[in-house]
Short mmCIF file of C-alpha atoms and ligand atoms in Angstrom, two decimals:
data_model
loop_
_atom_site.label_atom_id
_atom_site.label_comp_id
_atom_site.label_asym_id
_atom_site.label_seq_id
_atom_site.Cartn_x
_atom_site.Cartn_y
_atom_site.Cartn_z
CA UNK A 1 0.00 0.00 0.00
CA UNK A 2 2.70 2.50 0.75
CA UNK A 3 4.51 2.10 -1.91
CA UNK A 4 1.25 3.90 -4.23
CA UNK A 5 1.41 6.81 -1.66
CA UNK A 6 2.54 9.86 -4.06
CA UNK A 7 5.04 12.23 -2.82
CA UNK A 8 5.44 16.17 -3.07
CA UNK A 9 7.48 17.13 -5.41
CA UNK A 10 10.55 19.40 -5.11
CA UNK A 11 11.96 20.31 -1.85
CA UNK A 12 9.83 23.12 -1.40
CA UNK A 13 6.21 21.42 -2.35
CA UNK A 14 5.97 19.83 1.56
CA UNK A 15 6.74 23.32 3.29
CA UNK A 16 3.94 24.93 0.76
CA UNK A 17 1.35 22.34 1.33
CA UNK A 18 1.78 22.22 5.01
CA UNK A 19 2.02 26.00 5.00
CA UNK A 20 -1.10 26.26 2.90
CA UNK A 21 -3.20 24.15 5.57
CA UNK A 22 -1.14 26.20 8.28
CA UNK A 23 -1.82 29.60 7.11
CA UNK A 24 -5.19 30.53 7.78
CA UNK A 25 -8.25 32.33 9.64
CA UNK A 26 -6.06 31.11 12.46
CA UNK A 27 -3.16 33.81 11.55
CA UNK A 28 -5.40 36.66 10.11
CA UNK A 29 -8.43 36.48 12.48
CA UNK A 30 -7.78 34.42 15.20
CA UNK A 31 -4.18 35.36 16.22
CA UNK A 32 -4.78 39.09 16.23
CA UNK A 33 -7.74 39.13 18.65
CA UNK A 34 -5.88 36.99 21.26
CA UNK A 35 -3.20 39.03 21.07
CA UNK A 36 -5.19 42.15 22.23
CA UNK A 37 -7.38 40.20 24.91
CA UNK A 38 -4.63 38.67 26.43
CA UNK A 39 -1.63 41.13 27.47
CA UNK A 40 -0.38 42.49 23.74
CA UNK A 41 3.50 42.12 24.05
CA UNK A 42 3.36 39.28 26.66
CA UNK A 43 1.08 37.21 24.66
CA UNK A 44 3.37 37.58 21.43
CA UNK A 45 6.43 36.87 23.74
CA UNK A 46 4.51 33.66 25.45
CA UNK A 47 3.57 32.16 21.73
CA UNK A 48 7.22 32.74 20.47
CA UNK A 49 9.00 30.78 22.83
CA UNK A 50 5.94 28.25 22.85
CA UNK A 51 6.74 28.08 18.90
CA UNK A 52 10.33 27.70 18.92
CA UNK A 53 10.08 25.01 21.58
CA UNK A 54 6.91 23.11 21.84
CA UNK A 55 5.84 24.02 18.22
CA UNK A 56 8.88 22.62 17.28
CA UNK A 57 9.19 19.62 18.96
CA UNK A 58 5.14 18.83 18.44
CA UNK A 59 5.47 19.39 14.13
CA UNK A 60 8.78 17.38 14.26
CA UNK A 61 7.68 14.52 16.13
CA UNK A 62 4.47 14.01 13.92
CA UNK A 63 5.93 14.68 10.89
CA UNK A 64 8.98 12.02 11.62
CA UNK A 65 5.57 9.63 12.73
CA UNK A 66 3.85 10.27 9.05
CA UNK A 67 6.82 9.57 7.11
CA UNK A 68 8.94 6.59 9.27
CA UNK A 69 4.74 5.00 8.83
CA UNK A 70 4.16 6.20 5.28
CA UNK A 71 -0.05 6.62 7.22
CA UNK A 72 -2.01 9.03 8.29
CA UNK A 73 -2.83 9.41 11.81
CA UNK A 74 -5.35 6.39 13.07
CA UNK A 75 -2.97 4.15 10.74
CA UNK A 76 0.51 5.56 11.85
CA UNK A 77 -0.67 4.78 15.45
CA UNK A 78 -1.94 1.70 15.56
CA UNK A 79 0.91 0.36 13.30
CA UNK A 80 3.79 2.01 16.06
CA UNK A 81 1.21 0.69 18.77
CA UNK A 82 -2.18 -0.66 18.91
CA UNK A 83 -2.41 0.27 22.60
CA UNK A 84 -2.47 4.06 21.24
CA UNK A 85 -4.63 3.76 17.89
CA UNK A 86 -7.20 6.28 20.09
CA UNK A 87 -5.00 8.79 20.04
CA UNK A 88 -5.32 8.64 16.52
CA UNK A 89 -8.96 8.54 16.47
CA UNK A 90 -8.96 11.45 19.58
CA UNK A 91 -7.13 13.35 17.05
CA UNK A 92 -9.03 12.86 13.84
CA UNK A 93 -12.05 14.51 16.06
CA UNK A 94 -11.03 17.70 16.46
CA UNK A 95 -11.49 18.75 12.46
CA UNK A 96 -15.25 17.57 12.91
CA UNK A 97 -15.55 19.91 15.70
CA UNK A 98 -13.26 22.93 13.95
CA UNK A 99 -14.44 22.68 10.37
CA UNK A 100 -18.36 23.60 11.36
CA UNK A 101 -17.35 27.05 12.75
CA UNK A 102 -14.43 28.08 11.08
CA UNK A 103 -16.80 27.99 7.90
CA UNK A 104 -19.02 30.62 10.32
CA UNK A 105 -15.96 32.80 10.15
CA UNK A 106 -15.67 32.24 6.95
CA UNK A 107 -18.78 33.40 5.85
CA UNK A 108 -18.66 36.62 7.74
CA UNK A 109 -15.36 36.75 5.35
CA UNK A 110 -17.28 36.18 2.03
CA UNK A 111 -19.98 38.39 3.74
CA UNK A 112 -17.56 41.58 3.73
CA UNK A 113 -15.86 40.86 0.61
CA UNK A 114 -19.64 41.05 -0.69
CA UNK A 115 -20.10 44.56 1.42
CA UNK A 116 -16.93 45.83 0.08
CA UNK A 117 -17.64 44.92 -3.80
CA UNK A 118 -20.43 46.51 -3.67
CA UNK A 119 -19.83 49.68 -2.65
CA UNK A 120 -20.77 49.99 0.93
CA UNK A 121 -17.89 50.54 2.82
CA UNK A 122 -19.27 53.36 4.98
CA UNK A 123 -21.70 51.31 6.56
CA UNK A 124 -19.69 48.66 7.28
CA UNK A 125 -17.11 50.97 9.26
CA UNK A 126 -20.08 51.63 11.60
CA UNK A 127 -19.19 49.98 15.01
CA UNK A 128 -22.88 48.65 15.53
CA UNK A 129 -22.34 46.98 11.68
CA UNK A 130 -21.01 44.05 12.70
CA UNK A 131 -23.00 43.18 15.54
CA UNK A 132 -26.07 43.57 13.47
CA UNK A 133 -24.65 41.53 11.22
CA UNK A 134 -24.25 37.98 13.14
CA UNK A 135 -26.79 39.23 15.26
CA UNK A 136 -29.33 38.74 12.65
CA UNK A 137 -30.24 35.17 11.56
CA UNK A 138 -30.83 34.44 7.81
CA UNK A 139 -27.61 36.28 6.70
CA UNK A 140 -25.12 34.75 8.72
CA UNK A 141 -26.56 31.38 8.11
CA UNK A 142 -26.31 31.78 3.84
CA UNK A 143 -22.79 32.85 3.75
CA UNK A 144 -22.27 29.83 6.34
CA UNK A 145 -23.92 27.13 4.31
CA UNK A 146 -22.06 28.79 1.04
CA UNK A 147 -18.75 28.56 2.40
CA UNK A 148 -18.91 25.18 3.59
CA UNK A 149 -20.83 24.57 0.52
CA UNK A 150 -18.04 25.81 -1.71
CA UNK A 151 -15.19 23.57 -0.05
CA UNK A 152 -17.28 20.87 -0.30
CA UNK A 153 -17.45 20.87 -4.07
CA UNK A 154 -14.05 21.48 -4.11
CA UNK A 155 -13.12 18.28 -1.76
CA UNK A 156 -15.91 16.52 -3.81
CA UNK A 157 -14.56 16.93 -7.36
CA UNK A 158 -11.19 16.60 -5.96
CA UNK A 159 -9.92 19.92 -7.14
CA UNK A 160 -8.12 20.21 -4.36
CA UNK A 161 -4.92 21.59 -6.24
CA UNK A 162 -6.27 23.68 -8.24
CA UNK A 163 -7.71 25.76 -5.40
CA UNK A 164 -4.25 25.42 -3.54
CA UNK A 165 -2.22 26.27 -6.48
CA UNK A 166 -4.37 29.29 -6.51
CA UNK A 167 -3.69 30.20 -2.61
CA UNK A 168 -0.48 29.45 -2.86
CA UNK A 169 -0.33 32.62 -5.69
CA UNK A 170 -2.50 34.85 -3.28
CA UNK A 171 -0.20 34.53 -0.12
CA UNK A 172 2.51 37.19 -0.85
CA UNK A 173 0.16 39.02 -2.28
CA UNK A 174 -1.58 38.76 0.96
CA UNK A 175 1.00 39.70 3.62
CA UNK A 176 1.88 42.29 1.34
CA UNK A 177 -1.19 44.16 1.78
CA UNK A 178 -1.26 43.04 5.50
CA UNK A 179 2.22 44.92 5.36
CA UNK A 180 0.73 47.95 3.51
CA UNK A 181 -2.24 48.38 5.73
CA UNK A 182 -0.17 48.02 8.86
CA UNK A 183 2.08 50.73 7.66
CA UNK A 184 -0.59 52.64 6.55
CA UNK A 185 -2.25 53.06 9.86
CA UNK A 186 1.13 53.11 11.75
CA UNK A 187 1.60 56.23 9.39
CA UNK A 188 -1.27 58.11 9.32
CA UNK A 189 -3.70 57.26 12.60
CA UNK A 190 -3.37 59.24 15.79
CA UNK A 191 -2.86 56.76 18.70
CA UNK A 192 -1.64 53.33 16.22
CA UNK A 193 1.99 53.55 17.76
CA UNK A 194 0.55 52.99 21.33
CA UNK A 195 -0.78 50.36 19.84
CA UNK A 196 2.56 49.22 18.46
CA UNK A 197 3.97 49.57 21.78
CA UNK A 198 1.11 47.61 23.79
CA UNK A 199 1.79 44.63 20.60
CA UNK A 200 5.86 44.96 20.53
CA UNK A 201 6.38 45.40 24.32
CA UNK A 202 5.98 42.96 26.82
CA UNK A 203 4.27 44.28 30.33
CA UNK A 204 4.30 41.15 32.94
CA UNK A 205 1.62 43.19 34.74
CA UNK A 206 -0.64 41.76 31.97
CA UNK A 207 0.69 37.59 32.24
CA UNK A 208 -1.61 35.38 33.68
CA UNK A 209 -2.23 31.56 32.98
CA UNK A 210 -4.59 32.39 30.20
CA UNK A 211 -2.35 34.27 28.60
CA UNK A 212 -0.29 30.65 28.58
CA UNK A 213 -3.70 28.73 27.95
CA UNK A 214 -4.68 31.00 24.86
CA UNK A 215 -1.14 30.74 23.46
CA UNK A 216 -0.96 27.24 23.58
CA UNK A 217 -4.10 26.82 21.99
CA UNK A 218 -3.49 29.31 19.50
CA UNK A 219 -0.16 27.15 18.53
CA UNK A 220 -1.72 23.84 18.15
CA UNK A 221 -4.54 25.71 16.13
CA UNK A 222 -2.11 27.71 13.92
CA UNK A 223 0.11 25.78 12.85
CA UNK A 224 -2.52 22.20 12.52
CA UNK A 225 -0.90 20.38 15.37
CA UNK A 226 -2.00 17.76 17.62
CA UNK A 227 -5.03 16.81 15.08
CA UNK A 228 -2.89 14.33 12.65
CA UNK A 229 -2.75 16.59 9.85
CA UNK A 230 0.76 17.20 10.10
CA UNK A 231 1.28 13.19 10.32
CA UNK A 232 -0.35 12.79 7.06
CA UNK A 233 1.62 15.32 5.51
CA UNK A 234 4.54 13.46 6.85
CA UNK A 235 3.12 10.36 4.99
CA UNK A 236 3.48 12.36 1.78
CA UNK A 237 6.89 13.25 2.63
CA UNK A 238 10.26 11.92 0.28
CA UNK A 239 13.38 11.05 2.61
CA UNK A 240 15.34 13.17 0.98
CA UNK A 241 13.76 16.53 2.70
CA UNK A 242 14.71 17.45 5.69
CA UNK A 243 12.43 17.37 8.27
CA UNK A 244 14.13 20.10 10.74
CA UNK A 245 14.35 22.45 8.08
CA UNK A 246 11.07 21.95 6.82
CA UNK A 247 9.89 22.32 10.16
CA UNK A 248 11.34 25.60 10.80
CA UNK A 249 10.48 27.16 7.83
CA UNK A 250 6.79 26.26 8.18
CA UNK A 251 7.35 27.56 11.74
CA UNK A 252 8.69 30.71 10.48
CA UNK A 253 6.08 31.21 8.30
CA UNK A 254 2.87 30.72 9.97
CA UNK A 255 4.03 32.93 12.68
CA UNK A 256 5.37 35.63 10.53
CA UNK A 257 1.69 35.86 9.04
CA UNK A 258 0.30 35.82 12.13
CA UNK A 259 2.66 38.68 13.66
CA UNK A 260 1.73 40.86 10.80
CA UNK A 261 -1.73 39.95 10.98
CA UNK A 262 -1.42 41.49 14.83
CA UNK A 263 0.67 44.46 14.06
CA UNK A 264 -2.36 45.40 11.23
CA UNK A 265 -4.88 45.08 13.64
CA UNK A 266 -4.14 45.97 17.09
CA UNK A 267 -2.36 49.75 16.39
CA UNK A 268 -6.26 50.36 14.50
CA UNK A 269 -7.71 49.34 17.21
CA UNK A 270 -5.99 52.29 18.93
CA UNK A 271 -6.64 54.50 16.87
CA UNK A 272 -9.98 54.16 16.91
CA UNK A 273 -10.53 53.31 20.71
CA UNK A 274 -7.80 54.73 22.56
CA UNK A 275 -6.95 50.96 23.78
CA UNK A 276 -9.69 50.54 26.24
CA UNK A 277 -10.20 47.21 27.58
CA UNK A 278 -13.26 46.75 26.08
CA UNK A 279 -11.96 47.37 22.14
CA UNK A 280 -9.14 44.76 23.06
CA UNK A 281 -10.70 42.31 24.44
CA UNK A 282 -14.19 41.93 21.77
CA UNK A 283 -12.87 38.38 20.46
CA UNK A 284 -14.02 37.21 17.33
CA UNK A 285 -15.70 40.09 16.31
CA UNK A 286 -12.13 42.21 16.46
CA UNK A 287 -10.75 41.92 12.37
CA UNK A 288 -14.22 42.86 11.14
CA UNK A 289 -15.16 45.88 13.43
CA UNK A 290 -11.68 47.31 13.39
CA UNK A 291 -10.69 46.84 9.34
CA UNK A 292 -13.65 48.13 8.35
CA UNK A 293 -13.02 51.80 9.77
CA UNK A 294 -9.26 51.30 8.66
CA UNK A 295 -10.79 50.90 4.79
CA UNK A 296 -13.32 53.66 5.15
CA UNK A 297 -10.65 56.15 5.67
CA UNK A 298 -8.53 55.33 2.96
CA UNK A 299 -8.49 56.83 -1.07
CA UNK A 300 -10.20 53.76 -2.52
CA UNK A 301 -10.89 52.23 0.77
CA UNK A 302 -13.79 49.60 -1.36
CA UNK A 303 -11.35 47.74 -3.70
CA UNK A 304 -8.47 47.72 -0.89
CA UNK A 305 -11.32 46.40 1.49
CA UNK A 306 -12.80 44.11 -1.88
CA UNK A 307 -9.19 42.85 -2.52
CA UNK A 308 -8.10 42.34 1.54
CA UNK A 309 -11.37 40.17 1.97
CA UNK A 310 -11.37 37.82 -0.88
CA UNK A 311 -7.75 36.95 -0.18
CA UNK A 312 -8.50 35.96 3.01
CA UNK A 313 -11.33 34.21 1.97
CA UNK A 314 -8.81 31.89 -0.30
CA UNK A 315 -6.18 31.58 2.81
CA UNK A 316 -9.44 30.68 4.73
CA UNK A 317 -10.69 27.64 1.77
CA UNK A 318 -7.10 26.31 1.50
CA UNK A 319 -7.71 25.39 5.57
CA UNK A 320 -11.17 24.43 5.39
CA UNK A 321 -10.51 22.22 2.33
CA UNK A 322 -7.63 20.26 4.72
CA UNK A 323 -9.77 20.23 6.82
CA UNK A 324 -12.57 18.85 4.93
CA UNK A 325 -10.15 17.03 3.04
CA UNK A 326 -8.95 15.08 6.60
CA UNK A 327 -12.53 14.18 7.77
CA UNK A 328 -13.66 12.86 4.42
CA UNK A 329 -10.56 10.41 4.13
CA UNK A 330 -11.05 9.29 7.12
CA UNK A 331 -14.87 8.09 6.53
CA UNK A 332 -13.71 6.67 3.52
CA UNK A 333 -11.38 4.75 5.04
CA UNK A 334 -13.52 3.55 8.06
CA UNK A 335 -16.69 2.97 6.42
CA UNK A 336 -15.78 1.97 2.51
CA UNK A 337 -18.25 4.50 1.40
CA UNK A 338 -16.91 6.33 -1.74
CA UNK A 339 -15.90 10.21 -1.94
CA UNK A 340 -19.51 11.26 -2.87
CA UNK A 341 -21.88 9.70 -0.16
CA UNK A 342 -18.81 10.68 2.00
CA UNK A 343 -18.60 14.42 0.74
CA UNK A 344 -22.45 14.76 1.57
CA UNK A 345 -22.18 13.06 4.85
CA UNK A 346 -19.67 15.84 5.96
CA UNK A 347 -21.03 18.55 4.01
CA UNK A 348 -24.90 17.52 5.83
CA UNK A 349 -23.11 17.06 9.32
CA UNK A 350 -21.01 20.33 8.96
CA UNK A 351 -23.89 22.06 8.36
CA UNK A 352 -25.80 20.60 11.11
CA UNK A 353 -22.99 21.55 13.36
CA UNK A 354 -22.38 25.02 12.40
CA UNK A 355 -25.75 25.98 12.82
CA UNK A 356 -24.94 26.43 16.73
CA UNK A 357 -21.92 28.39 16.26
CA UNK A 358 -23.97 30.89 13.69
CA UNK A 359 -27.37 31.10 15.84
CA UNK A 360 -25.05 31.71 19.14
CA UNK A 361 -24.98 35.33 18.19
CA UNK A 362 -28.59 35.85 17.30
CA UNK A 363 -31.87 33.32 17.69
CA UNK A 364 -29.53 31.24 20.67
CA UNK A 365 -27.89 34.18 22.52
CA UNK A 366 -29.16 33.20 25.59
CA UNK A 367 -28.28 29.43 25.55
CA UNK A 368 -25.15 28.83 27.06
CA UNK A 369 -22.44 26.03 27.48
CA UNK A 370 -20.62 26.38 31.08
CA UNK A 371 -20.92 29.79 30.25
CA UNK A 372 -19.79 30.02 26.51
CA UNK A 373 -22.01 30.96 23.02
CA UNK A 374 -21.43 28.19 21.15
CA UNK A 375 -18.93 28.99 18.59
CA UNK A 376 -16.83 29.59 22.11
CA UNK A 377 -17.38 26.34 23.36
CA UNK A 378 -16.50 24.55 20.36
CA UNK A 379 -13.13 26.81 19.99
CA UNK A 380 -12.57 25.85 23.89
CA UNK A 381 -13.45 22.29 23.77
CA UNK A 382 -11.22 21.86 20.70
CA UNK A 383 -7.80 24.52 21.28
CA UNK A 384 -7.89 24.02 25.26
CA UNK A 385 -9.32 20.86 25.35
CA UNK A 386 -8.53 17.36 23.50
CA UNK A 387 -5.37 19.38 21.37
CA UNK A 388 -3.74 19.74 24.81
CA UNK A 389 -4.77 16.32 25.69
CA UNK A 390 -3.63 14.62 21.63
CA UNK A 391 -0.59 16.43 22.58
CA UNK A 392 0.00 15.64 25.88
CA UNK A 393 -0.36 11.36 24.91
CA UNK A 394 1.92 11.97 21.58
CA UNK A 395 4.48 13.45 24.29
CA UNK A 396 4.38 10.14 26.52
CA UNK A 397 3.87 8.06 23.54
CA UNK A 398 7.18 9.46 21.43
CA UNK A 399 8.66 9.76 24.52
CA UNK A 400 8.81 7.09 26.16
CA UNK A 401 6.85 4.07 24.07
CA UNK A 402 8.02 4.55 20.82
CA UNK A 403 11.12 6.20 22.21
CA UNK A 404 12.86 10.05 21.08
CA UNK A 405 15.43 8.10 19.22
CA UNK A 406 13.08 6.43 16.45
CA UNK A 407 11.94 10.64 15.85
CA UNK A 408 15.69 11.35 15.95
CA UNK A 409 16.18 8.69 13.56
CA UNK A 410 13.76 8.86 10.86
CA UNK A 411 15.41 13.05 11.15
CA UNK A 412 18.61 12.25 10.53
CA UNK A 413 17.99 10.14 7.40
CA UNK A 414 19.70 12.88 5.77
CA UNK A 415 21.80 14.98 7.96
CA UNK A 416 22.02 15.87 11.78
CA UNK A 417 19.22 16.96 13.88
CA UNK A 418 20.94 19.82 14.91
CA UNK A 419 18.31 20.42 17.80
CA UNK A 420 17.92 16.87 19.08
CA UNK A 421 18.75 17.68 22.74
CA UNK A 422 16.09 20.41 22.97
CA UNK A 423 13.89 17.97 21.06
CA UNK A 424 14.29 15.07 23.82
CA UNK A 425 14.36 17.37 27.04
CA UNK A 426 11.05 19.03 25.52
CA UNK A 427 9.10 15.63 24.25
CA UNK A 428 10.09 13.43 27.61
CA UNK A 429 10.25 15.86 30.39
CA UNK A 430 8.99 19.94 29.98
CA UNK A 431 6.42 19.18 26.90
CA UNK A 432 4.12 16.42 29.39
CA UNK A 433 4.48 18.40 32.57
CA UNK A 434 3.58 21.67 30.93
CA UNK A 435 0.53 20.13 29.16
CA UNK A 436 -0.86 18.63 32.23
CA UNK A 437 -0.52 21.79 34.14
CA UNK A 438 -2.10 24.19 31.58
CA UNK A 439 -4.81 21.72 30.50
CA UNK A 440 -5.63 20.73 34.38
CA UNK A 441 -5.78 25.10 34.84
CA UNK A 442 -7.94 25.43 31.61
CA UNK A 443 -10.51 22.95 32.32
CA UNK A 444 -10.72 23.87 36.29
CA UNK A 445 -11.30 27.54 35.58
CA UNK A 446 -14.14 26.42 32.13
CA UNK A 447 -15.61 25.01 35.58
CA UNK A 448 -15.61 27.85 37.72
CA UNK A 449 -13.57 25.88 40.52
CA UNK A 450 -10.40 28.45 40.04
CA UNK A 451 -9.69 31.26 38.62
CA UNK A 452 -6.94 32.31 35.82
N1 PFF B 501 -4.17 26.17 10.75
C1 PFF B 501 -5.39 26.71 10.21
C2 PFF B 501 -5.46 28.19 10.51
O1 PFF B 501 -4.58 28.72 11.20
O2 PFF B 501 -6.39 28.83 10.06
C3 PFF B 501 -6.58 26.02 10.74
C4 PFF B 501 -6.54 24.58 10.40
C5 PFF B 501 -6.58 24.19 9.08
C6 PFF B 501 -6.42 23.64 11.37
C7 PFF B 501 -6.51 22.89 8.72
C8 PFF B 501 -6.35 22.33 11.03
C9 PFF B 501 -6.38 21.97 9.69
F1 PFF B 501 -6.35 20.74 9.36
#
């Protein structure tokens, strides 16, 4: 069976798959408003040295898993030990429970590229726009069902590359207009550079454990960890790439994106707000209040606003198709039922799912889950939840079941592992201890019983 598995091509086709399924709403929309709810500089301190060592270690260990197995995640685990073939399945989970609402976000993307096209950029810098917006119920709900709706076709007629080939073309033009725009209102607003400064400069005043717990999260979330995506990709890998590079470059990447993403959004949001807690800490709602005003006051604010949207919007399909992409396979492969019946399975249970997450903000306001909307509870229950928990077994498992050295190993097929102590120390002793400690925190305060 392996030996039909096809390969990326070129040394540089693994980083820019992985990177497509990496870069995301995650960077753009997700990144930024965690960043201003929790602390600014120490939050963007707190995910770099997260990145650089359990980022690292976590990508490494399941790539080196996807490509020593030539299988994707259930497969990969239950070959290296049957005992741990649920951490497979634990993992193949967590896309059922992201995929339904980041195609909520992604409608509200295709919902502004739509404002935007047409012309009605001064409304939409309104503060009150965007709470109108998912606060109503039939809108939200059509650009939801034509989102997921669009990836499904996509993942149905298997034009998978197509769509990523086109992506893959939108990315620099992407972060350059994330560049642009942050200059822009570094430049020209009254107030942005405190904004800089709260972004760029760490104040400890601000840490807390959530600012640990959201980082984390955000990590595993980013960059497609702890889910078995990255262990597939590893399937698909040739031995002649280096996995340590590779990982650092996709590393690099996905949080450069994500940094810019931040420094575009969080000096607007003082401009327009002065800072005050309330502006900074809005959540979800943060990229589409804030942009909005930043477009209105620019010479041809429409198009920029037009062109900003719809790129996202492609950044945002490359994920949900890998996403999509992951949960379909993995019926297929469970159930023998062929890519159509198992297309409309997901594409009927998405749906189903997402409806929650949409209706949260308007019919369902008042229906809560230990205290979260739903789209909140899903995002909890998946990023602080069962990633921690994939993460923390693939810890024990690599480190001591299967052992570091098989990771080191199947690394140094061709060359050193230049970071191999850091990658044992993390993945046997700091990586399991930390995990336990910030999941234990992050469930016990979802609770009530402590606070963070
Ligand atoms: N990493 C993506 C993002 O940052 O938007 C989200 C994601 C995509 C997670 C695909 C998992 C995945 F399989």
């Amino acid at each position: 069976m392996s030996s039909q598995r096809s390969s990326f091509t070129g040394k540089i086709g693994f980083v820019l798959a992985a990177a497509g399924s990496a870069v995301g709403l995650g960077n753009i929309w997700r990144f930024p408003y965690l960043a201003a709810k929790y602390g600014g500089g120490i939050f963007l301190l707190t995910y770099l040295v997260l990145a650089i060592t359990f980022g690292f270690t976590l990508m490494i260990a399941e790539i080196a898993i996807g490509r020593k197995t030539k299988l994707s995640a259930i497969g990969a685990f239950k070959a290296l030990d049957k005992r741990f073939t649920f951490v497979g399945v634990l993992g193949a989970i967590i896309p059922i429970i992201i995929l339904p609402y980041y195609a909520v976000i992604g409608g509200w993307v295709m919902k502004y590229f739509a404002g935007f096209a047409s012309g009605a950029t001064e409304q939409m810098a309104d503060g009150n726009y965007f709470s109108n917006f998912i606060g109503s119920v039939g809108e939200p709900i059509f650009w939801f069902a034509l989102f997921i709706a669009i990836t499904a076709i996509v993942v149905f007629f298997g034009v998978e590359k197509g769509v990523e080939k086109v992506s893959k073309i939108m990315m620099p033009v992407l972060i350059a207009m994330i560049l642009f725009i942050a200059i822009y209102v570094i430049c020209t607003m009254d107030g942005a550079l405190d904004g800089v400064i709260y972004y760029l400069k760490p104040d400890f005043s601000n840490f807390s454990v959530m600012t640990v717990v959201a980082a984390m999260g955000q990590l595993f979330y980013s960059m497609s960890l702890a889910m078995g995506i990255m262990i597939t990709y590893g399937s698909y890998m040739k031995k002649d790439i280096s996995i340590e590079k590779s990982t650092r470059q996709i590393e690099w990447f996905d949080t450069g994106v994500a940094f810019l993403a931040g420094l575009m959004i969080i000096p607007a949001v003082f401009a327009f707000s002065g800072g005050d807690a309330a502006a900074l800490g809005q959540g979800p709602g943060l990229m589409f209040v804030t942009l909005p005003q930043v477009f209105n006051t620019m010479p041809a604010g429409s198009v920029i606003g037009a062109v900003f949207f719809i790129m996202v919007f492609f950044a945002a399909l490359s994920s949900s198709i890998s996403l999509m992409e992951t949960i379909v396979s993995i019926l297929m492969d469970k159930t023998k039922l062929n890519r159509r019946a198992s297309c409309l399975i997901v594409l009927g249970g998405a749906l189903l799912l997402g409806l929650p997450s949409s209706l949260g903000y308007s019919a369902w306001s008042s229906v809560k889950i230990i205290g979260m909307q739903f789209l909140d509870f899903f995002d909890f229950a998946s990023n602080s939840v069962l990633m921690p928990i994939v993460a923390l077994i693939t810890c024990i498992f690599v480190g001591y079941i299967l052992k570091p050295k098989a990771v080191i190993e199947e690394v140094e097929v061709n060359g050193k592992f230049k970071s191999k102590g850091l990658f044992t120390v993390m993945i046997r002793y700091v990586a399991p201890v930390f995990l336990l400690v910030i999941l234990t925190s992050s469930i016990l305060s979802a609770f009530g019983i402590i606070k963070i």
